Coordinates of C-alpha atoms in Angstrom, one line a residue:
M156 CA 20.0 39.1 64.4
L157 CA 17.2 36.9 63.2
T158 CA 14.2 39.0 64.2
G159 CA 15.7 41.9 62.7
F160 CA 16.4 40.4 59.6
G161 CA 13.0 39.1 59.4
L162 CA 11.8 42.5 59.9
L163 CA 13.5 43.9 57.3
V164 CA 12.4 41.2 55.2
I165 CA 8.5 41.5 56.3
F166 CA 8.7 45.5 55.6
V167 CA 10.2 44.9 52.5
V168 CA 7.6 42.3 50.8
I169 CA 4.8 45.0 53.0
A170 CA 5.9 48.1 50.6
L171 CA 6.3 46.2 47.5
N172 CA 2.8 45.2 48.2
A173 CA 1.2 48.5 49.7
S174 CA -1.5 50.4 47.1
T175 CA -0.7 53.6 48.3
T176 CA 3.1 55.2 47.8
A177 CA 2.7 56.3 51.5
G178 CA 2.2 52.9 52.5
S179 CA 5.5 52.1 50.6
V180 CA 7.4 54.8 52.2
V181 CA 6.0 54.2 56.1
A182 CA 6.7 50.1 55.7
G183 CA 10.6 51.3 53.8
G184 CA 11.0 53.7 56.8
L185 CA 10.1 50.5 59.6
G186 CA 12.1 48.4 57.5
A187 CA 15.6 50.8 58.0
V188 CA 14.6 51.4 61.6
S189 CA 14.1 47.5 62.3
A190 CA 17.5 47.0 59.9
G191 CA 19.6 49.5 62.2
L192 CA 17.8 48.0 65.6
A193 CA 19.6 44.5 64.0
G194 CA 22.9 45.7 63.5
Y195 CA 22.9 47.9 67.1
V196 CA 22.3 44.5 68.9
S197 CA 24.4 42.2 66.6
R198 CA 27.2 44.9 67.3
T199 CA 26.3 44.8 70.8
F200 CA 26.6 41.0 71.1
V201 CA 29.6 40.7 68.7
K202 CA 31.4 43.2 71.2
S203 CA 30.4 41.3 74.0
Q204 CA 31.8 38.0 72.7
E205 CA 35.1 40.3 72.0
V206 CA 35.3 41.0 75.2
A207 CA 34.6 37.6 76.5
S208 CA 36.8 36.2 74.5
S209 CA 39.9 38.4 75.9
H210 CA 39.2 37.3 79.2
L211 CA 39.3 34.0 78.8
R212 CA 42.1 33.9 76.7
A213 CA 44.1 36.2 79.8
Y214 CA 42.5 33.3 82.0
F215 CA 44.3 30.4 79.9
D216 CA 47.3 32.3 79.5
Q217 CA 48.3 32.9 82.9
P218 CA 49.2 29.3 84.1
L219 CA 52.2 29.5 80.4
E220 CA 53.2 32.5 81.8
F221 CA 53.7 31.8 85.1
S222 CA 55.8 28.2 83.8
R223 CA 57.8 30.6 81.8
Y224 CA 58.6 32.3 85.4
L225 CA 59.5 29.4 86.9
A226 CA 61.2 27.8 84.3
A227 CA 63.6 30.7 84.3
E228 CA 64.3 30.5 88.3
R229 CA 65.1 27.2 88.0
L230 CA 67.3 27.8 85.0
V231 CA 69.2 31.1 87.2
A232 CA 69.2 28.5 90.0
D233 CA 71.0 25.4 88.2
A234 CA 73.4 28.2 86.4
E235 CA 76.9 28.7 87.9
L236 CA 76.3 32.3 88.4
S237 CA 78.1 35.2 91.2
Q238 CA 75.7 36.3 93.3
E239 CA 75.5 39.8 91.8
Q240 CA 74.9 38.0 88.5
R241 CA 71.8 35.9 90.2
A242 CA 71.2 39.1 91.8
E243 CA 70.9 41.2 88.2
I244 CA 68.8 38.1 86.7
L245 CA 66.1 37.9 89.7
T246 CA 65.6 41.6 89.3
T247 CA 65.0 41.6 85.7
L248 CA 62.9 38.5 86.5
V249 CA 60.9 40.2 89.1
Q250 CA 60.0 43.5 86.8
A251 CA 59.1 41.0 84.1
I252 CA 56.4 39.4 86.6
V253 CA 55.6 42.7 88.2
T254 CA 54.9 44.8 84.5
G255 CA 53.3 41.6 83.3
P256 CA 52.8 41.0 79.9
T257 CA 52.5 42.8 77.1
A258 CA 49.6 43.3 75.1
P259 CA 49.4 41.8 71.7
V260 CA 49.0 44.5 68.8
Q261 CA 45.8 44.8 66.9
T262 CA 45.5 45.7 63.6
D263 CA 42.7 46.7 61.3
I264 CA 40.8 45.1 58.4
N265 CA 43.4 46.7 55.8
G266 CA 46.5 45.2 58.3
Q267 CA 47.6 48.3 59.8
Q268 CA 48.6 48.3 63.3
Q269 CA 46.1 50.3 65.7
P270 CA 47.0 51.5 69.6
N271 CA 46.0 49.1 71.6
R272 CA 42.9 50.5 73.9
A273 CA 42.3 49.8 77.6
Q274 CA 39.2 47.9 78.0

């Protein structure tokens, strides 16, 4: 990112100090290309960081999710429920474990909800 910005500054200085119009146009074009390259590289790094962050978040959320299931199991074991009620609750608990946690709702810059995308 810094290299792209540095190249942009260098080409702007060259364009301003060029003695011919053609030299200014070439330097300006090279500056635009370097700015585009810097933007592409920056976006790639930011996207990579977002993906790594979401994986890390999932890694640290897993123990919390598991502790919730264990707490629910303890509550069911300690409650004085009939066998039918206990079976129904355990079935619901197992279904929740199998389906996994729901993905958080993503919002855009304007605060509007966006559909979750598979990654």
